[in-house]
CSV table of C-alpha atoms in Angstrom, one decimal:
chain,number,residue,atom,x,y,z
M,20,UNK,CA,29.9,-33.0,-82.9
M,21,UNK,CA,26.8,-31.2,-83.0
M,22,UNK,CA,23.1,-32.5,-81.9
M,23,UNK,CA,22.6,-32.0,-85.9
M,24,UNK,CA,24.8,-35.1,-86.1
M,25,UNK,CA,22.5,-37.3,-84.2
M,26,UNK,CA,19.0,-38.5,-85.4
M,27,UNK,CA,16.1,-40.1,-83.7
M,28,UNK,CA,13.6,-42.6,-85.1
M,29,UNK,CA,10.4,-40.2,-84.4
M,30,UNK,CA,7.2,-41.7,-86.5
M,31,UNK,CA,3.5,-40.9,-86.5
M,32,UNK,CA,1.6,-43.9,-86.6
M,33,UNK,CA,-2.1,-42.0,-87.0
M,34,UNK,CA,-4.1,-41.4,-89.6
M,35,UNK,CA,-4.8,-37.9,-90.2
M,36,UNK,CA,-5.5,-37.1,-86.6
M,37,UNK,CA,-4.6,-34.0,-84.3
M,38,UNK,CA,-1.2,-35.0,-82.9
M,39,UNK,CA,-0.5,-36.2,-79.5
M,40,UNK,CA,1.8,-38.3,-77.6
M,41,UNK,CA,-0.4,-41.7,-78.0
M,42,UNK,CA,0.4,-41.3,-82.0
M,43,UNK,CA,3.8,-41.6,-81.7
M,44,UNK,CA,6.5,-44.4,-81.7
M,45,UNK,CA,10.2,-44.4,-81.6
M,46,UNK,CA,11.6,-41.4,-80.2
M,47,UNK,CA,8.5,-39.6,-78.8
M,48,UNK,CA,9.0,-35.2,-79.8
M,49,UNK,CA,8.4,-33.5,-75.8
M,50,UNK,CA,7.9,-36.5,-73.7
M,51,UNK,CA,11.3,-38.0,-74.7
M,52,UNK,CA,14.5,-35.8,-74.8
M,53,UNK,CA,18.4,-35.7,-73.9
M,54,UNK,CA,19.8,-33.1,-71.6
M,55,UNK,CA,23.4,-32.1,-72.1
M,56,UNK,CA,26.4,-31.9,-69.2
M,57,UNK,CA,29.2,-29.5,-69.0
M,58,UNK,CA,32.5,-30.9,-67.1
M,59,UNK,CA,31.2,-30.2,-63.6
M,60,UNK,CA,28.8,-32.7,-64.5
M,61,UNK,CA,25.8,-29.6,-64.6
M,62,UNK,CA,22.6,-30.1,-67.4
M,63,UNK,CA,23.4,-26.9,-69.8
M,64,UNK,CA,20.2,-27.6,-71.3
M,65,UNK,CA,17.0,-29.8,-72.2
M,66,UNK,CA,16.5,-31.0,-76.2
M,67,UNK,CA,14.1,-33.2,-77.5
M,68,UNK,CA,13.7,-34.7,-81.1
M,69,UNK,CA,10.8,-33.9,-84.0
M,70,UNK,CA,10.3,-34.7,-87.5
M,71,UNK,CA,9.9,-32.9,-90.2
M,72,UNK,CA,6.2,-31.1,-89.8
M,73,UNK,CA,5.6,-32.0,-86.6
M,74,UNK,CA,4.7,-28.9,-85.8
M,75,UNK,CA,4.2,-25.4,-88.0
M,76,UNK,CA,6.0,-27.3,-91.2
M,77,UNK,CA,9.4,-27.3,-88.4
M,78,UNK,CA,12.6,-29.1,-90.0
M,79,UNK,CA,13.6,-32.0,-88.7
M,80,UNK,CA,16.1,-31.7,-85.4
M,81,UNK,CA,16.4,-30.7,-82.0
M,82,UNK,CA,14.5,-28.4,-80.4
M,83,UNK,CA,14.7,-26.9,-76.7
M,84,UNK,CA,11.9,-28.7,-74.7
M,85,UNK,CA,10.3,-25.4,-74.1
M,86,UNK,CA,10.1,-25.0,-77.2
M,87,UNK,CA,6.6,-26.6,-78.1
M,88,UNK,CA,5.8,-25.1,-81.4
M,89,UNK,CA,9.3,-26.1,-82.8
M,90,UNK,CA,10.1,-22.1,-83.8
M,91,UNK,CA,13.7,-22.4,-82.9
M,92,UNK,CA,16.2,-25.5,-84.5
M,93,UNK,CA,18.7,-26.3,-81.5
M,94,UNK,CA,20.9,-28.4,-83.9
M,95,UNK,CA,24.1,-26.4,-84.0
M,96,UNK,CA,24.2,-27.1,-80.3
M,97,UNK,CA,27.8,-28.1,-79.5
M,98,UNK,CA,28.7,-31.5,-77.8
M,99,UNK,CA,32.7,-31.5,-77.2
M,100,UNK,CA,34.9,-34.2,-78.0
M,101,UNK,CA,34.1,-36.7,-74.2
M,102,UNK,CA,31.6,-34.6,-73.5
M,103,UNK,CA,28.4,-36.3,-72.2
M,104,UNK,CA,24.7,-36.5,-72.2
M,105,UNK,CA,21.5,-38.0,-70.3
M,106,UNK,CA,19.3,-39.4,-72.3
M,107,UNK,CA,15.4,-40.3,-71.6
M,108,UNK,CA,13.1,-42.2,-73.7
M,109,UNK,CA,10.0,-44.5,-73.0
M,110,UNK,CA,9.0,-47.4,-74.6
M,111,UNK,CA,7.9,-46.3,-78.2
M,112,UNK,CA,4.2,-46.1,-76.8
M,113,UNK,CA,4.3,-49.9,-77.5
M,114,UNK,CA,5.0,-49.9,-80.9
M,115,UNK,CA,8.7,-48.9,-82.1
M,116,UNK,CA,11.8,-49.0,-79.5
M,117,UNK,CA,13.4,-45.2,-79.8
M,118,UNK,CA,16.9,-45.2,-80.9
M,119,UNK,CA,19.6,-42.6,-81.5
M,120,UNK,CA,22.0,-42.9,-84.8
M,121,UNK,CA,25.4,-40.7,-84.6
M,122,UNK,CA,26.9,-39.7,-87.8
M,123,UNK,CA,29.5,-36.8,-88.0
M,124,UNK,CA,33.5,-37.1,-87.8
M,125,UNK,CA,35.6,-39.8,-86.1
M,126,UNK,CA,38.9,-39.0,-84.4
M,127,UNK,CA,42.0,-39.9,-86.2
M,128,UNK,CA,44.0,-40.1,-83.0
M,129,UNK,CA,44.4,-40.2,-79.5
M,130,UNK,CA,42.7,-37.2,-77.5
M,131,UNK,CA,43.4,-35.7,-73.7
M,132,UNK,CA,40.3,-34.7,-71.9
M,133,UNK,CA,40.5,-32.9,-69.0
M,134,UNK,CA,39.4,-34.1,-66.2
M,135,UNK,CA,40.3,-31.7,-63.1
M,136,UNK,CA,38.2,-30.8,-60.4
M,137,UNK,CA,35.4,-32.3,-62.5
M,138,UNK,CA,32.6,-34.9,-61.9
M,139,UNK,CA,31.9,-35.0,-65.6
M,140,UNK,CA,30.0,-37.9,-67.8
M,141,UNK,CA,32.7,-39.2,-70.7
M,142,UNK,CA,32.9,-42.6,-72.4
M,143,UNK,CA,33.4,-44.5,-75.5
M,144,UNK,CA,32.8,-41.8,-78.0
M,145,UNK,CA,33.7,-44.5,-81.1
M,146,UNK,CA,31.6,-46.3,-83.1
M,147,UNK,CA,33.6,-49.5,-81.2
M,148,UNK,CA,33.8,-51.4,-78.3
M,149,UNK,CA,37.0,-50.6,-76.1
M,150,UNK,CA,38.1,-51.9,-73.1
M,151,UNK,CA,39.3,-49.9,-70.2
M,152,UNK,CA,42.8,-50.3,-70.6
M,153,UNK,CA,42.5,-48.8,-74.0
M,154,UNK,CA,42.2,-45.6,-71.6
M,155,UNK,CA,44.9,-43.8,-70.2
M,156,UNK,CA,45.5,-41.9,-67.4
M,157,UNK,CA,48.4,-39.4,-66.4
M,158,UNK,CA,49.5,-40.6,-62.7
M,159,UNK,CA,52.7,-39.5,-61.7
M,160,UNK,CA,54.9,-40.1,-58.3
M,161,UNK,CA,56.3,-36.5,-57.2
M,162,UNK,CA,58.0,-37.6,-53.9
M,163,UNK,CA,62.2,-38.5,-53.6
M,164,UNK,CA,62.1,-42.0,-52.3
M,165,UNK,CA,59.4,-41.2,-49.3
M,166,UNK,CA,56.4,-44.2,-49.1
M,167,UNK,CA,53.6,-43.6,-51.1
M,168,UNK,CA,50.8,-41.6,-50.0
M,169,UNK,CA,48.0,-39.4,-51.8
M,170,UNK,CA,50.2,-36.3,-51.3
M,171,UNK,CA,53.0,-37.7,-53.4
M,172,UNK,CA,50.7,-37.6,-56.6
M,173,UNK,CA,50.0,-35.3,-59.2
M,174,UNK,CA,47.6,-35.7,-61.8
M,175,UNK,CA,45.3,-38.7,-62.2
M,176,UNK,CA,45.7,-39.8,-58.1
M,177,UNK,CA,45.6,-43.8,-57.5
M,178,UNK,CA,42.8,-44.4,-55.5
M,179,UNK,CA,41.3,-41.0,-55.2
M,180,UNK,CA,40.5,-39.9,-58.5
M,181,UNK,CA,38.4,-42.6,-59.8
M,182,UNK,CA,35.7,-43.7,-62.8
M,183,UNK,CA,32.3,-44.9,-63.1
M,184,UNK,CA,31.3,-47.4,-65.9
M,185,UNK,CA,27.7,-47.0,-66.4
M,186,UNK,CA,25.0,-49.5,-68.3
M,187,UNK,CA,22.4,-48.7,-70.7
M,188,UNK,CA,19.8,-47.8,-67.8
M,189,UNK,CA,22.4,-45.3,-65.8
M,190,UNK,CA,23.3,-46.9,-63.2
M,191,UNK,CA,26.6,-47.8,-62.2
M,192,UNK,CA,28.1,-51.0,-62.9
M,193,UNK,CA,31.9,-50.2,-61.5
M,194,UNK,CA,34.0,-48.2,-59.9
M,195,UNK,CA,37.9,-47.8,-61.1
M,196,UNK,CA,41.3,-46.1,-60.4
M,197,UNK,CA,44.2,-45.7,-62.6
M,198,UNK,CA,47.5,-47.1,-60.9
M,199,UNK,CA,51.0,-46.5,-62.9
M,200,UNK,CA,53.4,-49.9,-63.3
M,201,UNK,CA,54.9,-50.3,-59.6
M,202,UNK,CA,52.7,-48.0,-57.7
M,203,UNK,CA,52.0,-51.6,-55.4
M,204,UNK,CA,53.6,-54.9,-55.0
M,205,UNK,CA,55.0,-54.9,-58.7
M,206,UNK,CA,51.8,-54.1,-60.4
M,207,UNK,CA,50.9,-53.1,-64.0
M,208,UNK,CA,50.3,-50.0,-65.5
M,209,UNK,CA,46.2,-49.5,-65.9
M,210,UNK,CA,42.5,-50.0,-63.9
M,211,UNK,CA,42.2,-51.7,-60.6
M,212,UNK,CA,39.0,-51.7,-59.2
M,213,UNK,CA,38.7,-49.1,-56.2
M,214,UNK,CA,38.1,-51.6,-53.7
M,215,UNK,CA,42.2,-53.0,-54.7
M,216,UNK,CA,44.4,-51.1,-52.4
M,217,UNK,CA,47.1,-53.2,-53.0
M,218,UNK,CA,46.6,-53.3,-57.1
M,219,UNK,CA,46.1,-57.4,-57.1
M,220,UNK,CA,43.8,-57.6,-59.7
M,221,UNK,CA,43.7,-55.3,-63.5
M,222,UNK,CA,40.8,-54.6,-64.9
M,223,UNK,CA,41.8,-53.5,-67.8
M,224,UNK,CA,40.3,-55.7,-70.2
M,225,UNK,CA,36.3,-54.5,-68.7
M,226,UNK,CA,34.7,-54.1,-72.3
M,227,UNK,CA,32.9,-50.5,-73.1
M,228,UNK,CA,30.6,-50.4,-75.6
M,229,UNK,CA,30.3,-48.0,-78.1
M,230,UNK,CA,28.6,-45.2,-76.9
M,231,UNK,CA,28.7,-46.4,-73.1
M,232,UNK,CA,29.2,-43.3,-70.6
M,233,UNK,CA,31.7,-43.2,-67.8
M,234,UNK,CA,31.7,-41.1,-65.0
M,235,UNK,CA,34.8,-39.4,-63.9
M,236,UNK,CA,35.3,-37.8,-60.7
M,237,UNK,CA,38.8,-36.2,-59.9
M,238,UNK,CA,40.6,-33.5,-58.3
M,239,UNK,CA,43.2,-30.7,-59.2
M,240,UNK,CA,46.5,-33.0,-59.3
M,241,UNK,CA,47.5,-32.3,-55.8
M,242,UNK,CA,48.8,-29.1,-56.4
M,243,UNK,CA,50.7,-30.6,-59.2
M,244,UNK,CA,49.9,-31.4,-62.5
M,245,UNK,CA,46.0,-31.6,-63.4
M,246,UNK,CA,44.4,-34.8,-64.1
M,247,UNK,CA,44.1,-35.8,-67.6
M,248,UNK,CA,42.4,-39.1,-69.3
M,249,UNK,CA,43.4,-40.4,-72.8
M,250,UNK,CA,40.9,-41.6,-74.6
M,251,UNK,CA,41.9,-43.7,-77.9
M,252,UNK,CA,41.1,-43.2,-81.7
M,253,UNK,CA,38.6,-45.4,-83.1
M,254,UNK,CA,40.4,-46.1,-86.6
């Protein structure tokens, strides 16, 4: 998707008065804005939302939040397929509660995101709740026999790679691995919370909302094969 393909509620509630921030509700243009992430989890840049004529007859978009006279649209900015964003917004200046609508494409099947040496923000890119065992991760055992340890492991690695659900105010809510059927004591294929060395307990039926971000933090597969998550297709 591109930021084109979101839109934020950004009125002026004056009457024919200079513009500032105290005339705005919703999605306030330069005081509220979204800043995007690459895969290592780094801001590539800072974008706020303004109407149509908000400033020097501008079209409506995204702008760079430098960009205070709204010369340059930033709409054809790219967000990737899991890619994330941070987004900060106020109140509406106590009248309208900003809000973000996403139009665009939806998947028509499964996709691999990669994941390796990344601390990257993904999540529920569909326009519907999942759960977390909708997810998948690829964990595989590389050893002949020989106990289990972190060294057998390539790809996703139980209990070292890991996610992060995250609620609507950024902070995190959970922290998860991905375990493969029989990794411990018998267990089943999917999320065990990171705190469940001995994979007692799934957690695969956590619900994420549409549009809730997870954080994923894993490494390079051991030497092996690099870490992957599967996220699902919304139709």
């Amino acid at each position: 998707m591109t930021l084109g393909d979101i839109t934020a509620n950004s009125f002026d509630d004056t009457e024919g008065e200079a513009y500032d921030v105290f005339d705005w509700t919703g999605f306030t243009p330069f005081t509220d804005f979204i800043q995007t992430l690459n895969t290592s989890g780094k801001f590539t840049g800072k974008f706020t939302y303004a109407p149509a004529g908000y400033k020097n007859g501008n079209a409506a978009g995204w702008y760079d939040f430098s960009d205070k006279n709204c010369e340059t649209l930033s709409s054809s900015v790219a967000i990737p397929f899991g890619r994330g964003f941070y987004l900060v917004s106020g109140d509406g200046a106590g009248g309208l509660a900003p809000q973000l609508t996403f139009a665009g494409q939806v998947k028509g099947d499964a996709t691999i995101i990669p994941v390796a040496l990344s601390s990257m923000l993904s999540g529920n890119c569909s326009p519907k709740d999942i759960t977390l065992g909708d997810i998948t991760a690829n964990s595989f055992d590389d050893t002949e026999g020989e106990a289990y340890d972190v060294f057998d492991w390539t790809g996703f690695v139980p209990f070292t790679d890991f996610i992060q659900v995250m609620n609507e105010s950024g902070q995190f809510i959970g922290k998860y691995t991905y375990a493969p059927a029989g990794y411990k004591n018998g267990n089943v294929a999917g999320w065990y919370a990171f705190s469940d060395k001995d994979c007692e307990t799934p957690v695969n039926s956590l619900q994420i909302k549409a549009g809730q971000a997870v954080y994923v933090v894993a490494g390079d597969g051991a030497g092996g094969l690099a870490p992957t998550i599967t996220i699902p297709s919304a139709l």
